[in-house]
mmCIF file with all atom_site columns, C-alpha atoms in Angstrom:
data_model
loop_
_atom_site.group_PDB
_atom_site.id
_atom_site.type_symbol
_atom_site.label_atom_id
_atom_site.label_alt_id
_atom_site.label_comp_id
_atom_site.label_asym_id
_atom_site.label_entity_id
_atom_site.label_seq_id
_atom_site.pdbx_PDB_ins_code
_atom_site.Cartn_x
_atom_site.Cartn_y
_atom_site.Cartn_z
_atom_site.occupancy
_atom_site.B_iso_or_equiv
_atom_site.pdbx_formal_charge
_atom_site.auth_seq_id
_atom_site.auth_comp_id
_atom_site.auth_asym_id
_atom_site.auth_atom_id
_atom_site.pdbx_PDB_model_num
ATOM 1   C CA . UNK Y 1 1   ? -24.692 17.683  -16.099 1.00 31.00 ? 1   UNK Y CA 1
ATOM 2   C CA . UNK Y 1 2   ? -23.863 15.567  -12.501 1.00 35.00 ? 2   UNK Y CA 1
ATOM 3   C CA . UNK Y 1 3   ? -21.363 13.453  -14.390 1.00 38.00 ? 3   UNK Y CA 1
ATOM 4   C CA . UNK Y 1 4   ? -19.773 16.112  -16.834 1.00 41.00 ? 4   UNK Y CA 1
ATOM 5   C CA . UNK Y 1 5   ? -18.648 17.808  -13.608 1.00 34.00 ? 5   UNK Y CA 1
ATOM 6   C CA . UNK Y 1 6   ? -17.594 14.838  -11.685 1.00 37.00 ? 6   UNK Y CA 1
ATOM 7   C CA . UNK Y 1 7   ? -15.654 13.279  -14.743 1.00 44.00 ? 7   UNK Y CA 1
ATOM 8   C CA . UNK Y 1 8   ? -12.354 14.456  -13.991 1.00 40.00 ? 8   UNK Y CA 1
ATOM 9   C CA . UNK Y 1 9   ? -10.688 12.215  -17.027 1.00 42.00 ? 9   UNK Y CA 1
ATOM 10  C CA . UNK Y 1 10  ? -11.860 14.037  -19.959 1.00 45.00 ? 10  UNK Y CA 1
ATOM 11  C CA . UNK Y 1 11  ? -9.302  14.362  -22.523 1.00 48.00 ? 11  UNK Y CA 1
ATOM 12  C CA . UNK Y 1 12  ? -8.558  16.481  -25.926 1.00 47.00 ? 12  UNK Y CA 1
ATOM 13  C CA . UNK Y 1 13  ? -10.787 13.729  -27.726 1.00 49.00 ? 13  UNK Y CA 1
ATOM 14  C CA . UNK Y 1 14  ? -14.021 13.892  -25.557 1.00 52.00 ? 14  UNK Y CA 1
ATOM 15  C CA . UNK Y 1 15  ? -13.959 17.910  -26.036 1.00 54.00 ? 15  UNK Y CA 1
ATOM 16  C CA . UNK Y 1 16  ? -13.799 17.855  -29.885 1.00 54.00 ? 16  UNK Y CA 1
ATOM 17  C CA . UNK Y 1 17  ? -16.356 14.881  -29.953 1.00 53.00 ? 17  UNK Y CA 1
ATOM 18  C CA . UNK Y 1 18  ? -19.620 15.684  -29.015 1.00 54.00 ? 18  UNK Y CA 1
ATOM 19  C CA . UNK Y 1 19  ? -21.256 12.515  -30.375 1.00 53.00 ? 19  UNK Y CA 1
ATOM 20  C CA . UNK Y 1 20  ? -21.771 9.674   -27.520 1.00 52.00 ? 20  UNK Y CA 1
ATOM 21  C CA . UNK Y 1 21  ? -20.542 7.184   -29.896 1.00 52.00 ? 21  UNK Y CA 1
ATOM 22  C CA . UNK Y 1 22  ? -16.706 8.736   -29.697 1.00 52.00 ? 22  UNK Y CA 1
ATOM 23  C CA . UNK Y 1 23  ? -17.151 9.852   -26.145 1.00 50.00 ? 23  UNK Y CA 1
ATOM 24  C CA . UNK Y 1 24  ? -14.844 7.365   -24.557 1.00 50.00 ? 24  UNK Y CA 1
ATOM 25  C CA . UNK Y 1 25  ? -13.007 6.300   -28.010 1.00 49.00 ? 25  UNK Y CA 1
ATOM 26  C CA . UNK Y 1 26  ? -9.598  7.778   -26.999 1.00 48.00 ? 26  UNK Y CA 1
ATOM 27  C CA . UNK Y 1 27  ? -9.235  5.811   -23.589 1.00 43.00 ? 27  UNK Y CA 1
ATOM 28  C CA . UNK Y 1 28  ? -10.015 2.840   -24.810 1.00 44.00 ? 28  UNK Y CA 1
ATOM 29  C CA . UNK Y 1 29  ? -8.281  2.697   -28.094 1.00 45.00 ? 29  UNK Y CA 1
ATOM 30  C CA . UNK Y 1 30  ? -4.954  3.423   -26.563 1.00 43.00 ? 30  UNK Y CA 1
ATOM 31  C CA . UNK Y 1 31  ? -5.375  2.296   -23.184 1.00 44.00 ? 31  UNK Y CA 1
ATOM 32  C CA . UNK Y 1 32  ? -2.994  -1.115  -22.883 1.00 46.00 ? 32  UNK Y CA 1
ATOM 33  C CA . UNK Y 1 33  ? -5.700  -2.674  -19.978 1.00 48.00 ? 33  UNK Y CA 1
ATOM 34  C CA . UNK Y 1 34  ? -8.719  -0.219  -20.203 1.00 45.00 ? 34  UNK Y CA 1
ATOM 35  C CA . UNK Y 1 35  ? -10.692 -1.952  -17.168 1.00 48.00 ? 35  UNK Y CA 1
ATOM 36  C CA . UNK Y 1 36  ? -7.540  -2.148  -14.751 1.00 45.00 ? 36  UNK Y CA 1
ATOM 37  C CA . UNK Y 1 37  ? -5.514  1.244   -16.503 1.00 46.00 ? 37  UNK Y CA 1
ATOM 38  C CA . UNK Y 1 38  ? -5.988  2.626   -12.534 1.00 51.00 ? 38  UNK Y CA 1
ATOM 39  C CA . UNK Y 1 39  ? -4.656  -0.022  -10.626 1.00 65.00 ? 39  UNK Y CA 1
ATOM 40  C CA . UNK Y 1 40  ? -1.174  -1.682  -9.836  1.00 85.00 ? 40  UNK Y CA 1
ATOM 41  C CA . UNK Y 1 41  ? 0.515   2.113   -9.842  1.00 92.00 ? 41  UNK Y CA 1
ATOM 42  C CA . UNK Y 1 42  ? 4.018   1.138   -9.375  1.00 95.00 ? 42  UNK Y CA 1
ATOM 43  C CA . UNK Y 1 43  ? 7.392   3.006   -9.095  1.00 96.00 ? 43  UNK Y CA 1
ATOM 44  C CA . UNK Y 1 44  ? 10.686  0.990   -9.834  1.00 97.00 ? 44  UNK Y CA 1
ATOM 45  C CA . UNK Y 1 45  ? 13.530  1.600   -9.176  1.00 97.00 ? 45  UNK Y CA 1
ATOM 46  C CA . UNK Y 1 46  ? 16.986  0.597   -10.188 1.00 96.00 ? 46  UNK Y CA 1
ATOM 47  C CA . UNK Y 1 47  ? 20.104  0.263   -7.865  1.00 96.00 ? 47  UNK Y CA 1
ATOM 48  C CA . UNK Y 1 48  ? 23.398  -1.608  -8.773  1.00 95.00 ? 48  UNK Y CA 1
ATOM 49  C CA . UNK Y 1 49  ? 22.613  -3.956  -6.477  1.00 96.00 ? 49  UNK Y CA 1
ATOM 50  C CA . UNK Y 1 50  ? 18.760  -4.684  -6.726  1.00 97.00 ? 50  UNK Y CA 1
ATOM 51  C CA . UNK Y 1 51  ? 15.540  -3.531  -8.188  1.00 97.00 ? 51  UNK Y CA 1
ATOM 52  C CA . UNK Y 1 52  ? 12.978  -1.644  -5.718  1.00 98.00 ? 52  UNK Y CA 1
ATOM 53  C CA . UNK Y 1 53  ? 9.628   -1.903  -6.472  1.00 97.00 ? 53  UNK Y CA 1
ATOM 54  C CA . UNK Y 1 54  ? 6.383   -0.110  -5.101  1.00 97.00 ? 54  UNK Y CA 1
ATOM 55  C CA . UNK Y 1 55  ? 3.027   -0.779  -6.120  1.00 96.00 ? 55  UNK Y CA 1
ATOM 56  C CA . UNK Y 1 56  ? -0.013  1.000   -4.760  1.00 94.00 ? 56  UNK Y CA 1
ATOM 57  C CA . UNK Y 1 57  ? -2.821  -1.910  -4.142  1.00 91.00 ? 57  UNK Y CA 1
ATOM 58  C CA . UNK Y 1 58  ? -5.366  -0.256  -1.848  1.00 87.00 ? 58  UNK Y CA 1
ATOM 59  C CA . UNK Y 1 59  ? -8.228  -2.406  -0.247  1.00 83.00 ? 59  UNK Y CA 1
ATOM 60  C CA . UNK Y 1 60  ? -6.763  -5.281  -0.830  1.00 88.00 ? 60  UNK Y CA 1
ATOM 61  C CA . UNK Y 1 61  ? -6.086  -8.420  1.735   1.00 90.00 ? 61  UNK Y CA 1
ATOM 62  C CA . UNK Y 1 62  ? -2.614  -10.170 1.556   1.00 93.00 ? 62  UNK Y CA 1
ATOM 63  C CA . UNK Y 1 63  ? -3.878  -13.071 1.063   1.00 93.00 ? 63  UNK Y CA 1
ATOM 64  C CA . UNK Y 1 64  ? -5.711  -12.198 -2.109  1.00 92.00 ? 64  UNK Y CA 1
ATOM 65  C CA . UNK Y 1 65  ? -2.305  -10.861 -3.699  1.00 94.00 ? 65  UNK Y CA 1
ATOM 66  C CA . UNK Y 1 66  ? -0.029  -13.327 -5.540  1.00 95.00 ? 66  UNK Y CA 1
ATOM 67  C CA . UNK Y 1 67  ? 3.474   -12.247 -6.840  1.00 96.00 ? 67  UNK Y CA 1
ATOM 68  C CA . UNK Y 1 68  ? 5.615   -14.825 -8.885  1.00 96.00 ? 68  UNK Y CA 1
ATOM 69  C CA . UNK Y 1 69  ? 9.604   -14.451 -10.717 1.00 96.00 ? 69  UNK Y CA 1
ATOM 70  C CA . UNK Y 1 70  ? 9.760   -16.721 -13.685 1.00 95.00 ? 70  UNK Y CA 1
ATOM 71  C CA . UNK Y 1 71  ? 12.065  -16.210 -16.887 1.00 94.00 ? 71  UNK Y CA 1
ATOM 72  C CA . UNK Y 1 72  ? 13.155  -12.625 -16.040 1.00 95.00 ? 72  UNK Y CA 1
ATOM 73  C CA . UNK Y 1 73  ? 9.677   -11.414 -15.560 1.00 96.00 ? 73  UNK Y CA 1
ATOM 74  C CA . UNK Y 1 74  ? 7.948   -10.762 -12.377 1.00 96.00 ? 74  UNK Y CA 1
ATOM 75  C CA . UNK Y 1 75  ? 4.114   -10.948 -12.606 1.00 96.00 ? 75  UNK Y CA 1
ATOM 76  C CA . UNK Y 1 76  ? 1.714   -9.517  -9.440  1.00 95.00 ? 76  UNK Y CA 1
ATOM 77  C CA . UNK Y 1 77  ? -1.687  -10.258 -9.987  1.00 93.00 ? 77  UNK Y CA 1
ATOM 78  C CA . UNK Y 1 78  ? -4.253  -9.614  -7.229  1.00 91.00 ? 78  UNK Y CA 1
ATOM 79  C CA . UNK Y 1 79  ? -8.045  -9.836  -6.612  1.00 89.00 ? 79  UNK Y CA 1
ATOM 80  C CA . UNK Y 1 80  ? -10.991 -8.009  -5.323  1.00 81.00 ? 80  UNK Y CA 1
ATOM 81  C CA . UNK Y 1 81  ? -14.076 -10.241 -4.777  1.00 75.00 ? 81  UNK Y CA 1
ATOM 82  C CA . UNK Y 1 82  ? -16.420 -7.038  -4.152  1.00 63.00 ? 82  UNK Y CA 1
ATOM 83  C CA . UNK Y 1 83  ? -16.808 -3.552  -2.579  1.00 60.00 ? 83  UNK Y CA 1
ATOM 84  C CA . UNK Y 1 84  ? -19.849 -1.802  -0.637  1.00 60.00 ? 84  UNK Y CA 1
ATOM 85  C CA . UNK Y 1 85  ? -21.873 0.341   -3.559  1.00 61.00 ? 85  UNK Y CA 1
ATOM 86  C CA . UNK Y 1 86  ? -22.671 3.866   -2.067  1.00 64.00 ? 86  UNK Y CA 1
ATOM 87  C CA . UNK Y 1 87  ? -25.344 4.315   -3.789  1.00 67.00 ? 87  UNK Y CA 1
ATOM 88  C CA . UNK Y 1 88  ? -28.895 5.680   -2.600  1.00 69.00 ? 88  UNK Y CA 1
ATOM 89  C CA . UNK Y 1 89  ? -32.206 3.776   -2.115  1.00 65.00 ? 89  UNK Y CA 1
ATOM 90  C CA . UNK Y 1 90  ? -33.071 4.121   -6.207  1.00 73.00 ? 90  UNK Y CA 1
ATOM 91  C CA . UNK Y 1 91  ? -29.671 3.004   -7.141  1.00 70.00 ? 91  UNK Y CA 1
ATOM 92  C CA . UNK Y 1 92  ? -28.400 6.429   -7.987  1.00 77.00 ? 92  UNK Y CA 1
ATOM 93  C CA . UNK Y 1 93  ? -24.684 6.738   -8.293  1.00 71.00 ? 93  UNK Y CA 1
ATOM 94  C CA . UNK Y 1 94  ? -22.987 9.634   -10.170 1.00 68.00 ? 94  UNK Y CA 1
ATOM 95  C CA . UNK Y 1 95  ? -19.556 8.067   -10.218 1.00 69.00 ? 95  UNK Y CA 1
ATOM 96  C CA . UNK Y 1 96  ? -17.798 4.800   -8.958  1.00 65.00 ? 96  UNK Y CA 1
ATOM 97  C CA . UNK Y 1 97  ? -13.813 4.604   -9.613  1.00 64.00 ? 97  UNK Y CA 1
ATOM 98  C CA . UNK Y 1 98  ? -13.339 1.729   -7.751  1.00 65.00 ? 98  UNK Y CA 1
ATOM 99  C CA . UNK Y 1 99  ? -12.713 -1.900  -9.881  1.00 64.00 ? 99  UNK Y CA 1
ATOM 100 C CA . UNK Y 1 100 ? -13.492 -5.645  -8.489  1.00 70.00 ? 100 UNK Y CA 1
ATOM 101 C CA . UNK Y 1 101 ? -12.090 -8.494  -10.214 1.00 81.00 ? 101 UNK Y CA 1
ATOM 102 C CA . UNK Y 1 102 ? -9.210  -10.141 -10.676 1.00 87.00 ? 102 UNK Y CA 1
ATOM 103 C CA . UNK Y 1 103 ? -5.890  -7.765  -12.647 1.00 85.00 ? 103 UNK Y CA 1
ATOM 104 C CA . UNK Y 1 104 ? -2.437  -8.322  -12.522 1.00 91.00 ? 104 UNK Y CA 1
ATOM 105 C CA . UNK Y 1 105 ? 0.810   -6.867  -14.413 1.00 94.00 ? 105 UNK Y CA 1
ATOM 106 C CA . UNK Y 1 106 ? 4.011   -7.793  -15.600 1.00 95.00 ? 106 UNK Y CA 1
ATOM 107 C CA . UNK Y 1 107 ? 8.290   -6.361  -14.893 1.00 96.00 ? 107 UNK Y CA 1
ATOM 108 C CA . UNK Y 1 108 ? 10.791  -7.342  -16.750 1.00 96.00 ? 108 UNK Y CA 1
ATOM 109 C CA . UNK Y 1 109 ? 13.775  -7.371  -14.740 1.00 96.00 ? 109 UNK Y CA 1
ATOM 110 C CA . UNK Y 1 110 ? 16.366  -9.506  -15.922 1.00 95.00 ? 110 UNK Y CA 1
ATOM 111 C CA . UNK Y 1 111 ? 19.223  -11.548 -13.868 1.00 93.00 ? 111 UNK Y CA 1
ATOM 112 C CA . UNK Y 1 112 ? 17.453  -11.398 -10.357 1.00 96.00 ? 112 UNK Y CA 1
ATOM 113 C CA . UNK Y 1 113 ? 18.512  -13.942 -7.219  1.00 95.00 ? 113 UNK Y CA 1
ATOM 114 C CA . UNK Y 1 114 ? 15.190  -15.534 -6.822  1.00 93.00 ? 114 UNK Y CA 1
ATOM 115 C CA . UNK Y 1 115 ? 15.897  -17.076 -3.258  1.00 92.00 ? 115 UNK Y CA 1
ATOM 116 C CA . UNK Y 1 116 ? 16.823  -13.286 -2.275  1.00 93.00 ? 116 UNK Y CA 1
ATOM 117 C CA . UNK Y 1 117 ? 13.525  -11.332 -3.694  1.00 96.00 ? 117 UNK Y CA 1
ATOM 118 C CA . UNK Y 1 118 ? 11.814  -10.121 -0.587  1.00 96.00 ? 118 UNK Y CA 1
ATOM 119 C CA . UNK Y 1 119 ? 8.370   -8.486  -0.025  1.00 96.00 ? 119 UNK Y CA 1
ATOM 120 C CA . UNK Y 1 120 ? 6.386   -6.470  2.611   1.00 96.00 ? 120 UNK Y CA 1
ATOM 121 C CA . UNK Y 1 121 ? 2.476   -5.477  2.157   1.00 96.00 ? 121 UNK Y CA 1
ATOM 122 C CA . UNK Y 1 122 ? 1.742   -2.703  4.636   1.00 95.00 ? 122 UNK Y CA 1
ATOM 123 C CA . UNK Y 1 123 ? -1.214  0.148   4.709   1.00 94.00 ? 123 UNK Y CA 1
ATOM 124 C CA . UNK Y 1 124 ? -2.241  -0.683  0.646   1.00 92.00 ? 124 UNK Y CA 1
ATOM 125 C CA . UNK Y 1 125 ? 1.336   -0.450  -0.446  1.00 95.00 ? 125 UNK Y CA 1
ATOM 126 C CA . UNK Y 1 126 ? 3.138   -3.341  -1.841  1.00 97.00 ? 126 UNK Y CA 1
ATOM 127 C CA . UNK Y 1 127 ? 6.964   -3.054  -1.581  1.00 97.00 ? 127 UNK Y CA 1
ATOM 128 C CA . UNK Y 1 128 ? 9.345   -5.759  -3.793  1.00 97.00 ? 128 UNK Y CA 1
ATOM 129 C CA . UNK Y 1 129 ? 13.189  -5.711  -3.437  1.00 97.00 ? 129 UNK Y CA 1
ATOM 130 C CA . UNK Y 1 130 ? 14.908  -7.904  -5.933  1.00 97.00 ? 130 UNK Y CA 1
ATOM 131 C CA . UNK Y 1 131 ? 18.404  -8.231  -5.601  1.00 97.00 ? 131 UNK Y CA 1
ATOM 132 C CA . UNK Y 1 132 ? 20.581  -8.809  -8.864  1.00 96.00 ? 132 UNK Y CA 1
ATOM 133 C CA . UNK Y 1 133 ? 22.598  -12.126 -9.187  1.00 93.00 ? 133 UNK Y CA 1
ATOM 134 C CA . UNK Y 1 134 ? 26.552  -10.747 -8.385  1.00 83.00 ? 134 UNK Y CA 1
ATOM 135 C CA . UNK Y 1 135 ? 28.744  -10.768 -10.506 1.00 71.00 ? 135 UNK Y CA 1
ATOM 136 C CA . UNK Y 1 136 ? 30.770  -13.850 -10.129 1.00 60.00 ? 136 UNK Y CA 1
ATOM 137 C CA . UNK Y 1 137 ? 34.669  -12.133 -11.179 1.00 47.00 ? 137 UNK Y CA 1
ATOM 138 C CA . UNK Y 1 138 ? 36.401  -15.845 -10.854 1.00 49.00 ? 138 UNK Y CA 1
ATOM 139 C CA . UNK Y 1 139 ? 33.896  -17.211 -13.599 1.00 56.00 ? 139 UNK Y CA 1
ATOM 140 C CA . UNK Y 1 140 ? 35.609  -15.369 -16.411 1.00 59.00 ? 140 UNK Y CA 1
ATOM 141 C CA . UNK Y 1 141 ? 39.320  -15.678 -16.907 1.00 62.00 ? 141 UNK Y CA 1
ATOM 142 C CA . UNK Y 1 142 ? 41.851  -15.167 -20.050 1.00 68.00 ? 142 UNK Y CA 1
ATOM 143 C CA . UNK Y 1 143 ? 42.252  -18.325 -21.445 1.00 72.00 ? 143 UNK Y CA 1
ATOM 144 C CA . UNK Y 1 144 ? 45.988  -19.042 -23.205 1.00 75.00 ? 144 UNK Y CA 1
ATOM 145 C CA . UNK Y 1 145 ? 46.029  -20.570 -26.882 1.00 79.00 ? 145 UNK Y CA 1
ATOM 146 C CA . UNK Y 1 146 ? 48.897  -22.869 -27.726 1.00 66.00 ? 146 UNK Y CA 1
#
């Protein structure tokens, strides 16, 4: 009854499903990354002059966060050897949200300036800017035919 109450991601699927079996079907059939579907909660953002990205990695140490730009795609990935269990003398633990391991994620975001991509981990948050390669107006130019 603890963990009915405490489970505050039950869905349409685990209240027409009473059988165990099905409980957790729905999350994990269309869940992309069902362990890591919690972490790496980002917001991007778009300017005409760069991309702005902010990813939500709580608990985490710098060093243990690794953030790479290769063929239009920029990749974080990050790891968390282990956290402090809070749970009682007989192991008792209605709920634990938190995730160790290692999980990363993927951006596409095409034409950056990789020498300009800067970023800043402060408080949890992760914060990317990316600046687009500028438009170069000399490089294209009408071309006569003889």
């Amino acid at each position: 009854m603890a963990n009915e109450l405490m489970d505050r991601r039950q869905d349409w699927l685990d209240s027409l499903v009473g059988d165990d079996f099905f409980k957790n079907f729905g999350k994990q059939f269309f869940a992309m990354s069902p362990e890591t579907d919690n972490l790496l909660k980002t917001d991007v953002k778009e300017t005409d002059k760069d991309y702005q990205l902010t990813v939500d990695l709580p608990g985490l140490n710098k060093q243990d966060i690794h953030v790479d730009y290769q063929n239009n795609t920029l990749k974080i990935s990050a790891k968390r050897d282990s956290f402090n269990d809070h749970s009682d003398s007989e192991g008792n633990l209605i709920q634990s949200e938190r995730h160790y391991g290692r999980f990363s994620r993927q951006y596409y975001l095409p034409e950056v300036d990789r020498q300009g991509i800067s970023a800043k981990y402060e408080d949890g948050v992760l914060q990317l800017v990316l600046p687009k390669i500028a438009e170069d107006t000399q490089s294209t130019s009408q071309i006569e035919i003889q």
